[in-house]
Amino acid sequence: MNRTNEVVMGAQDPMRNILLNVDSYKASHAFQYPPETRYVYSYIESRGGKWDRTVFFGLQMFLKEYLCTPITREMIDEAENFWRAHGEPFYRAGWDHILQEYDGYLPVEIKAAPEGEIIPTGNVLLTIVNTDPECYWLTSALETALLRAVWYPTTVATNSWHCKQIILQYLDLTSDDREQVAFKLHDFGARGVSSLESAAIGGVAHLVNFSGTDTVSGVLAARTYYNEDMAGFSIPAAEHSTMTAWGRDGEAAAYRNMIHQFGGKGKLVAVVSDSYDLFNAVDKIWGEELRQEVIDSGATIVVRPDSGDPAVVPVQCVEHLGEKFGYSLNGRGYKVLAPCVRVIQGDGITIDTIGLILRNLADKGWAADNIAFGMGGGLLQQLNRDTLKFAMKCSAAQIGGQWVDVYKDPITDHAKHSKRGRLALVRENGKYVTVAADDAGDRDVLIPVYRNGKLLCDWTFAEIRERAGLFFETA
């Protein structure tokens, strides 16, 4: 067995050691606080950015995966050896104290907004404070892992949520059925993210708002961390290799095979159709040679254009299908394709192109019913911590028996000022606002979710989806 396998297969995987799940400079911070520091209190917020509201989501995954598992003597030894070689000091006494007094469970309390809640930016989403005065340094030691655990799934869920808003606007304008929104945005992002863990975290964040996905790890994350057996669904679909393997002369045969293999009453089958000439495929093959087979199959064939201008080509595809298969007018006066055909656009999709496509369709008299979207990189990868300006900052500390406000306010960038004191999230006049904890009374929306190794709140995915969907029901 080589050395790499020895590390991975051994008793301790260093990649899962919470003591090493940090930025390097964190190792020295235990020695930097003022004398007589006993408690350090920090919070996480989105300071603004691309959108004015966030869908808070994802903390429970991190708590279950990392903080509900105790540290061990082996993990402490491993961290000490690493930091010595890496050039940083190591506060061994602090970690040994946690092992001895708390059986390795971390003595911190985390309070957070309910997952799935829609919260305006600029508000506290989460707070954390040590529960043992000997562990004042622990709050900040967890920043790297905790902030990452929150900003990414919250940003993906927020991105997906705002896409849903746009789709619903056009369904309300052009359609008789807004309930179809659940399957209007499909997650195509698994292959385009940085890791399997990113696919799982981002994939389940999208499923807060929609039910369509090809990111299997996201469905498994919902099952593992949120007690949802099957959070997302997919359909049989072609890729270019399965179509072009038949050769250009066999294009019609490839499409016919999709009908025969997967057709049937009420079935949906997606077929990529731009391998050679999209409009020949739509007009001649789907619209003439296979037209009656499509109708007789009882299925809905979802034609996928996969190249060209994403704001234009799928609209043209809908128009060409309308000429070949016909359409009806719905109650709002917009055209809806015959039930046997629809379009899905999965190339070049972002929150901006979704709006462009739906507007172009509406301008030409077509309902949003006729199209669905698949989003990959635009959903899970083309985001970063600055998309919503996420930050975790210390806002209070108890030093010498007194709580003091802690904050920063850079003269070179006042937008980076941080909040002061211990905080609460309350509703005032129907809106969330952040106030001093002492002024909140029993109005604080932040709920204790973790304390000293114990998970205090276990949200189900159904509860989270319900919260995220309440805005749409009342909009």
Coordinates of C-alpha atoms in Angstrom, one line a residue:
M1 CA 0.0 0.0 0.0
N2 CA 1.4 3.4 -0.9
R3 CA 1.7 6.3 1.5
T4 CA -1.3 8.1 0.1
N5 CA -3.5 5.1 0.7
E6 CA -2.1 4.7 4.2
V7 CA -3.3 8.3 5.1
V8 CA -6.7 7.9 3.5
M9 CA -7.4 4.4 4.8
G10 CA -5.9 4.9 8.3
A11 CA -7.7 5.6 11.5
Q12 CA -7.6 9.4 11.1
D13 CA -8.2 11.3 7.9
P14 CA -6.5 14.7 8.2
M15 CA -8.9 16.3 5.7
R16 CA -11.7 15.7 8.3
N17 CA -9.8 17.1 11.3
I18 CA -11.7 20.2 12.4
L19 CA -8.5 21.4 14.1
L20 CA -7.0 21.7 10.6
N21 CA -10.1 23.0 8.9
V22 CA -8.8 26.6 9.2
D23 CA -6.7 29.3 7.6
S24 CA -3.1 29.0 8.8
Y25 CA -3.1 32.3 10.7
K26 CA -5.9 31.0 13.0
A27 CA -3.4 28.8 14.8
S28 CA -1.8 31.9 16.4
H29 CA -4.9 33.8 17.4
A30 CA -5.4 32.1 20.8
F31 CA -2.4 34.0 21.9
Q32 CA -3.5 37.4 20.6
Y33 CA -6.6 38.4 22.7
P34 CA -6.4 40.8 25.6
P35 CA -5.6 39.4 29.0
E36 CA -8.7 38.3 31.0
T37 CA -10.7 37.6 27.8
R38 CA -13.3 35.0 28.7
Y39 CA -15.9 35.1 25.9
V40 CA -15.8 36.0 22.2
Y41 CA -19.1 36.5 20.4
S42 CA -19.3 36.6 16.6
Y43 CA -21.9 36.7 13.9
I44 CA -22.4 36.0 10.2
E45 CA -24.2 38.3 7.8
S46 CA -24.6 39.1 4.1
R47 CA -23.6 42.7 3.8
G48 CA -25.4 43.2 0.5
G49 CA -24.3 42.4 -3.0
K50 CA -26.2 41.1 -6.0
W51 CA -29.5 40.7 -4.3
D52 CA -31.3 42.4 -1.5
R53 CA -32.6 39.2 0.2
T54 CA -31.1 35.9 1.1
V55 CA -32.5 32.4 1.6
F56 CA -30.6 31.2 4.7
F57 CA -29.7 27.6 4.2
G58 CA -27.1 24.9 4.8
L59 CA -25.9 25.3 8.4
Q60 CA -27.4 22.0 9.5
M61 CA -25.3 20.0 7.1
F62 CA -22.1 21.4 8.6
L63 CA -23.3 20.8 12.2
K64 CA -24.2 17.2 11.5
E65 CA -21.1 16.4 9.5
Y66 CA -18.4 18.1 11.6
L67 CA -19.5 19.6 14.9
C68 CA -21.5 16.7 16.2
T69 CA -18.4 14.5 16.1
P70 CA -16.0 14.9 19.0
I71 CA -12.3 15.6 18.6
T72 CA -9.9 12.9 19.7
R73 CA -6.4 12.7 21.1
E74 CA -5.2 11.6 17.7
M75 CA -6.6 14.7 16.0
I76 CA -4.9 16.9 18.5
D77 CA -1.5 15.1 18.0
E78 CA -2.0 15.3 14.3
A79 CA -2.7 19.1 14.5
E80 CA 0.3 19.7 16.7
N81 CA 2.7 17.9 14.4
F82 CA 1.3 19.8 11.4
W83 CA 1.5 23.2 13.0
R84 CA 5.1 22.6 14.1
A85 CA 6.1 21.7 10.6
H86 CA 4.0 24.5 9.1
G87 CA 5.6 27.3 11.1
E88 CA 2.7 28.2 13.3
P89 CA 2.2 27.9 17.1
F90 CA -0.3 25.5 18.5
Y91 CA -2.5 26.0 21.6
R92 CA -2.3 22.4 22.8
A93 CA -3.6 23.2 26.3
G94 CA -6.8 24.6 24.9
W95 CA -7.7 21.6 22.8
D96 CA -6.6 19.2 25.6
H97 CA -9.0 21.1 27.9
I98 CA -11.9 20.4 25.5
L99 CA -11.0 16.8 25.3
Q100 CA -10.9 16.4 29.0
E101 CA -13.8 18.5 30.1
Y102 CA -16.2 17.9 27.2
D103 CA -15.2 14.5 25.8
G104 CA -14.0 16.3 22.7
Y105 CA -17.3 18.1 21.9
L106 CA -16.8 21.8 21.2
P107 CA -18.1 24.1 23.9
V108 CA -19.8 26.7 21.8
E109 CA -23.4 27.8 21.3
I110 CA -24.7 28.6 17.8
K111 CA -28.0 30.5 17.2
A112 CA -29.3 30.8 13.7
A113 CA -32.3 31.9 11.7
P114 CA -34.6 29.1 10.7
E115 CA -33.3 27.5 7.5
G116 CA -35.3 28.5 4.4
E117 CA -36.2 31.9 5.9
I118 CA -36.1 34.9 3.5
I119 CA -34.0 37.6 5.2
P120 CA -32.9 41.0 3.8
T121 CA -29.2 41.5 3.5
G122 CA -27.5 43.5 6.2
N123 CA -29.0 41.3 8.9
V124 CA -27.5 38.9 11.4
L125 CA -28.1 35.3 10.2
L126 CA -26.1 33.4 12.8
T127 CA -24.3 34.0 16.1
I128 CA -21.7 31.9 17.9
V129 CA -20.1 32.3 21.3
N130 CA -18.0 30.0 23.5
T131 CA -19.7 28.5 26.5
D132 CA -16.5 27.8 28.5
P133 CA -14.5 30.9 29.5
E134 CA -11.3 28.9 29.0
C135 CA -12.2 28.6 25.3
Y136 CA -12.6 32.2 24.3
W137 CA -10.3 31.5 21.4
L138 CA -12.6 28.8 19.9
T139 CA -15.2 31.1 18.5
S140 CA -12.9 32.6 15.9
A141 CA -11.0 29.4 15.4
L142 CA -14.2 28.0 13.7
E143 CA -14.6 31.0 11.4
T144 CA -13.1 29.5 8.3
A145 CA -15.2 26.4 8.3
L146 CA -18.4 28.0 9.6
L147 CA -18.5 30.9 7.2
R148 CA -17.8 28.6 4.2
A149 CA -20.5 26.3 5.4
V150 CA -23.1 29.1 5.3
W151 CA -22.1 31.4 2.5
Y152 CA -22.1 28.9 -0.3
P153 CA -25.4 27.1 0.2
T154 CA -27.1 30.3 1.1
T155 CA -25.8 32.0 -2.1
V156 CA -26.9 29.1 -4.3
A157 CA -30.3 28.9 -2.6
T158 CA -30.7 32.7 -3.0
N159 CA -29.7 32.5 -6.7
S160 CA -32.2 29.7 -7.3
W161 CA -34.9 31.6 -5.4
H162 CA -34.5 34.8 -7.4
C163 CA -34.7 32.7 -10.6
K164 CA -37.9 31.3 -9.3
Q165 CA -39.2 34.8 -8.8
I166 CA -38.6 35.6 -12.5
I167 CA -40.2 32.4 -13.7
L168 CA -43.2 33.0 -11.6
Q169 CA -43.6 36.5 -12.9
Y170 CA -43.9 35.2 -16.4
L171 CA -46.1 32.3 -15.4
D172 CA -48.5 34.8 -13.7
L173 CA -48.4 37.0 -16.9
T174 CA -48.7 34.3 -19.6
S175 CA -49.9 31.0 -18.0
D176 CA -52.9 29.5 -16.4
D177 CA -50.8 27.2 -14.2
R178 CA -48.2 28.7 -11.8
E179 CA -47.8 25.3 -10.0
Q180 CA -45.6 24.0 -12.9
V181 CA -42.8 26.2 -11.6
A182 CA -41.4 23.4 -9.5
F183 CA -39.9 21.8 -12.6
K184 CA -39.0 24.9 -14.6
L185 CA -35.4 25.1 -13.5
H186 CA -33.3 21.9 -13.6
D187 CA -29.9 21.6 -12.0
F188 CA -27.3 20.6 -14.6
G189 CA -24.3 21.7 -12.4
A190 CA -22.8 18.5 -11.0
R191 CA -19.9 18.3 -13.5
G192 CA -19.1 22.0 -13.4
V193 CA -18.4 22.5 -9.7
S194 CA -15.1 22.2 -7.9
S195 CA -15.8 19.0 -5.9
L196 CA -18.4 16.3 -5.1
E197 CA -19.0 18.1 -1.8
S198 CA -19.7 21.3 -3.6
A199 CA -22.2 19.5 -5.9
A200 CA -24.0 18.0 -2.9
I201 CA -24.1 21.3 -1.0
G202 CA -25.1 23.4 -4.0
G203 CA -27.4 20.8 -5.4
V204 CA -29.5 20.5 -2.2
A205 CA -29.6 24.3 -1.9
H206 CA -31.2 24.5 -5.4
L207 CA -33.8 21.9 -4.3
V208 CA -35.0 24.3 -1.6
N209 CA -36.8 26.0 -4.5
F210 CA -37.3 23.5 -7.3
S211 CA -37.8 19.8 -7.7
G212 CA -35.9 19.1 -10.9
T213 CA -32.2 18.0 -10.8
D214 CA -29.6 15.9 -12.4
T215 CA -27.2 16.4 -9.4
V216 CA -27.6 13.2 -7.6
S217 CA -25.4 14.2 -4.7
G218 CA -27.8 17.1 -3.9
V219 CA -30.6 14.6 -3.6
L220 CA -28.5 12.4 -1.3
A221 CA -27.6 15.4 0.8
A222 CA -31.3 16.2 1.4
R223 CA -31.7 12.6 2.5
T224 CA -28.7 12.5 4.7
Y225 CA -29.0 15.9 6.4
Y226 CA -32.6 16.9 6.1
N227 CA -34.6 13.7 6.3
E228 CA -36.1 14.0 2.8
D229 CA -36.1 10.6 1.1
M230 CA -36.5 12.0 -2.5
A231 CA -36.1 15.7 -2.9
G232 CA -35.5 15.9 -6.6
F233 CA -36.6 14.1 -9.8
S234 CA -35.3 13.7 -13.4
I235 CA -36.3 12.1 -16.7
P236 CA -34.6 10.1 -19.4
A237 CA -32.5 12.5 -21.6
A238 CA -30.1 12.2 -24.5
E239 CA -26.6 13.6 -24.7
H240 CA -24.7 14.3 -27.9
S241 CA -22.7 11.0 -27.7
T242 CA -25.8 8.9 -27.7
M243 CA -27.2 10.8 -30.6
T244 CA -24.1 11.2 -32.8
A245 CA -23.1 7.6 -32.3
W246 CA -25.9 6.8 -34.8
G247 CA -24.1 9.0 -37.4
R248 CA -25.5 12.0 -39.3
D249 CA -27.5 9.7 -41.6
G250 CA -28.9 7.9 -38.5
E251 CA -30.2 11.1 -36.7
A252 CA -33.8 10.2 -37.3
A253 CA -33.2 6.7 -36.1
A254 CA -31.6 8.0 -32.9
Y255 CA -34.6 10.1 -32.2
R256 CA -37.0 7.3 -33.0
N257 CA -35.1 5.0 -30.6
M258 CA -35.7 7.6 -27.8
I259 CA -39.4 7.5 -28.5
H260 CA -39.5 3.7 -28.5
Q261 CA -37.3 3.3 -25.4
F262 CA -38.9 5.9 -23.2
G263 CA -42.2 6.9 -24.7
G264 CA -45.6 6.2 -23.2
K265 CA -48.6 8.0 -21.9
G266 CA -47.6 10.8 -19.6
K267 CA -43.9 10.2 -20.0
L268 CA -41.4 13.0 -20.6
V269 CA -38.3 12.4 -22.7
A270 CA -35.6 15.1 -23.4
V271 CA -33.7 14.9 -26.7
V272 CA -30.7 17.1 -27.6
S273 CA -31.4 18.1 -31.2
D274 CA -28.6 20.4 -32.3
S275 CA -25.9 17.9 -33.1
Y276 CA -26.0 19.0 -36.8
D277 CA -28.8 21.3 -37.9
L278 CA -31.3 22.2 -35.1
F279 CA -33.9 23.6 -37.4
N280 CA -33.7 20.6 -39.8
A281 CA -34.2 18.4 -36.8
V282 CA -37.2 20.4 -35.6
D283 CA -38.8 21.0 -39.0
K284 CA -38.0 17.8 -41.0
I285 CA -37.3 15.1 -38.5
W286 CA -39.5 15.9 -35.5
G287 CA -42.0 17.9 -37.4
E288 CA -42.5 15.6 -40.4
E289 CA -40.8 12.3 -40.4
L290 CA -41.5 11.4 -36.7
R291 CA -44.4 13.7 -36.2
Q292 CA -47.1 11.0 -36.0
E293 CA -44.9 8.8 -33.9
V294 CA -44.4 11.6 -31.4
I295 CA -48.2 12.2 -31.2
D296 CA -49.0 8.5 -31.0
S297 CA -46.4 7.8 -28.3
G298 CA -48.4 9.7 -25.6
A299 CA -45.2 11.2 -24.3
T300 CA -44.0 14.7 -24.3
I301 CA -40.8 15.1 -26.3
V302 CA -38.7 17.9 -24.8
V303 CA -36.5 19.3 -27.6
R304 CA -33.1 20.6 -26.3
P305 CA -31.3 23.2 -28.4
D306 CA -27.7 23.4 -27.0
S307 CA -25.9 26.1 -29.0
G308 CA -26.4 29.5 -30.4
D309 CA -27.7 32.7 -28.8
P310 CA -29.6 31.4 -25.7
A311 CA -31.9 34.4 -25.8
V312 CA -33.0 33.7 -29.4
V313 CA -32.5 30.1 -30.4
P314 CA -35.0 28.5 -27.9
V315 CA -37.6 31.0 -28.8
Q316 CA -37.2 30.1 -32.5
C317 CA -37.4 26.5 -31.5
V318 CA -40.7 27.0 -29.9
E319 CA -42.0 28.9 -32.9
H320 CA -40.9 26.1 -35.3
L321 CA -42.5 23.4 -33.1
G322 CA -45.7 25.5 -33.1
E323 CA -45.8 25.5 -36.9
K324 CA -45.4 21.7 -37.0
F325 CA -47.4 20.5 -34.1
G326 CA -49.8 23.3 -33.6
Y327 CA -50.8 25.2 -30.4
S328 CA -53.8 26.4 -28.4
L329 CA -54.5 29.7 -26.7
N330 CA -54.8 29.7 -22.9
G331 CA -57.0 31.8 -20.7
R332 CA -54.5 34.7 -20.8
G333 CA -54.4 34.7 -24.6
Y334 CA -50.9 33.2 -24.9
K335 CA -50.0 30.3 -27.2
V336 CA -49.2 26.9 -25.7
L337 CA -47.7 24.1 -27.8
A338 CA -49.5 20.9 -28.3
P339 CA -48.9 18.7 -25.2
C340 CA -46.6 16.3 -27.1
V341 CA -43.7 18.8 -27.5
R342 CA -41.9 21.3 -25.3
V343 CA -38.4 22.9 -25.2
I344 CA -35.6 22.9 -22.6
Q345 CA -32.7 25.3 -22.8
G346 CA -29.6 24.2 -21.0
D347 CA -26.9 26.2 -22.6
G348 CA -25.8 29.6 -21.5
I349 CA -28.5 29.8 -18.8
T350 CA -28.1 32.4 -16.0
I351 CA -30.6 34.4 -14.0
D352 CA -30.3 37.1 -16.7
T353 CA -30.8 34.9 -19.7
I354 CA -33.9 33.2 -18.1
G355 CA -35.5 36.6 -18.0
L356 CA -34.5 37.4 -21.6
I357 CA -35.9 34.2 -23.0
L358 CA -39.2 34.5 -21.1
R359 CA -39.6 38.1 -22.2
N360 CA -38.8 37.2 -25.8
L361 CA -41.4 34.4 -25.7
A362 CA -44.0 36.6 -24.2
D363 CA -43.4 39.4 -26.7
K364 CA -44.1 36.8 -29.5
G365 CA -47.3 35.7 -27.8
W366 CA -46.0 32.4 -26.3
A367 CA -46.7 31.3 -22.7
A368 CA -43.9 30.3 -20.3
D369 CA -45.5 26.8 -20.2
N370 CA -43.6 26.0 -23.4
I371 CA -40.1 26.0 -22.0
A372 CA -38.0 24.8 -19.0
F373 CA -34.4 25.6 -18.2
G374 CA -31.3 23.7 -17.2
M375 CA -28.6 25.7 -15.4
G376 CA -25.1 24.4 -14.6
G377 CA -22.3 26.8 -13.8
G378 CA -24.6 29.7 -13.5
L379 CA -26.4 28.0 -10.7
L380 CA -23.7 26.3 -8.7
Q381 CA -20.3 27.7 -9.7
Q382 CA -20.4 31.3 -10.9
L383 CA -20.7 32.6 -7.4
N384 CA -18.3 33.5 -4.6
R385 CA -18.3 34.9 -1.1
D386 CA -18.5 38.4 -2.5
T387 CA -21.7 37.7 -4.5
L388 CA -23.6 38.5 -1.3
K389 CA -20.6 40.0 0.6
F390 CA -20.6 37.4 3.3
A391 CA -18.6 38.0 6.4
M392 CA -18.1 36.6 9.9
K393 CA -17.0 39.2 12.5
C394 CA -16.5 39.4 16.2
S395 CA -19.0 42.0 17.7
A396 CA -18.6 41.5 21.4
A397 CA -16.2 40.1 24.0
Q398 CA -16.2 39.7 27.7
I399 CA -12.9 41.0 29.1
G400 CA -12.3 41.4 32.8
G401 CA -15.8 40.5 33.6
Q402 CA -17.4 43.2 31.4
W403 CA -19.0 42.8 28.0
V404 CA -17.5 45.3 25.5
D405 CA -18.5 46.1 21.9
V406 CA -16.0 45.0 19.2
Y407 CA -16.2 46.3 15.7
K408 CA -14.3 47.6 12.7
D409 CA -15.0 50.7 10.5
P410 CA -12.2 51.1 7.9
I411 CA -11.9 54.7 6.9
T412 CA -10.9 53.4 3.4
D413 CA -14.1 51.5 3.0
H414 CA -17.0 52.2 5.3
A415 CA -19.1 49.5 3.6
K416 CA -16.9 47.0 5.5
H417 CA -18.0 48.3 8.9
S418 CA -19.1 45.6 11.2
K419 CA -21.9 45.4 13.8
R420 CA -21.3 46.0 17.5
G421 CA -22.5 44.1 20.6
R422 CA -24.5 41.0 21.0
L423 CA -27.3 40.8 18.4
A424 CA -30.8 39.6 17.7
L425 CA -32.9 39.3 14.6
V426 CA -36.5 40.5 15.1
R427 CA -39.5 41.4 13.0
E428 CA -40.7 45.0 13.1
N429 CA -43.6 46.2 11.0
G430 CA -43.4 43.0 9.0
K431 CA -39.7 43.2 8.2
Y432 CA -36.6 41.6 9.7
V433 CA -34.2 44.0 11.4
T434 CA -31.1 43.4 13.6
V435 CA -31.2 44.9 17.1
A436 CA -29.2 44.6 20.3
A437 CA -29.9 41.3 22.0
D438 CA -30.8 43.1 25.2
D439 CA -33.6 45.0 23.4
A440 CA -35.1 41.9 21.7
G441 CA -36.7 40.2 24.6
D442 CA -38.6 37.2 23.4
R443 CA -38.8 38.5 19.9
D444 CA -35.4 37.0 18.8
V445 CA -35.9 34.9 15.7
L446 CA -32.4 33.3 16.1
I447 CA -32.9 29.8 17.5
P448 CA -30.3 27.8 19.4
V449 CA -29.3 25.1 17.0
Y450 CA -26.1 23.7 18.6
R451 CA -24.6 23.7 22.0
N452 CA -21.6 21.7 23.4
G453 CA -21.8 18.9 20.8
K454 CA -25.6 18.6 20.8
L455 CA -27.8 19.4 17.8
L456 CA -30.7 21.3 19.3
C457 CA -32.8 21.7 16.1
D458 CA -33.2 19.3 13.3
W459 CA -35.1 21.0 10.4
T460 CA -36.8 18.8 7.8
F461 CA -36.5 19.6 4.2
A462 CA -40.3 20.0 4.0
E463 CA -40.2 22.7 6.6
I464 CA -37.4 24.6 4.8
R465 CA -39.2 24.4 1.5
E466 CA -42.4 25.7 3.1
R467 CA -40.6 28.7 4.5
A468 CA -38.8 29.6 1.3
G469 CA -42.1 29.2 -0.6
L470 CA -44.2 31.4 1.7
F471 CA -43.1 34.6 -0.1
F472 CA -44.4 33.3 -3.4
E473 CA -47.8 32.3 -1.9
T474 CA -48.3 35.8 -0.6
A475 CA -46.6 37.8 -3.3

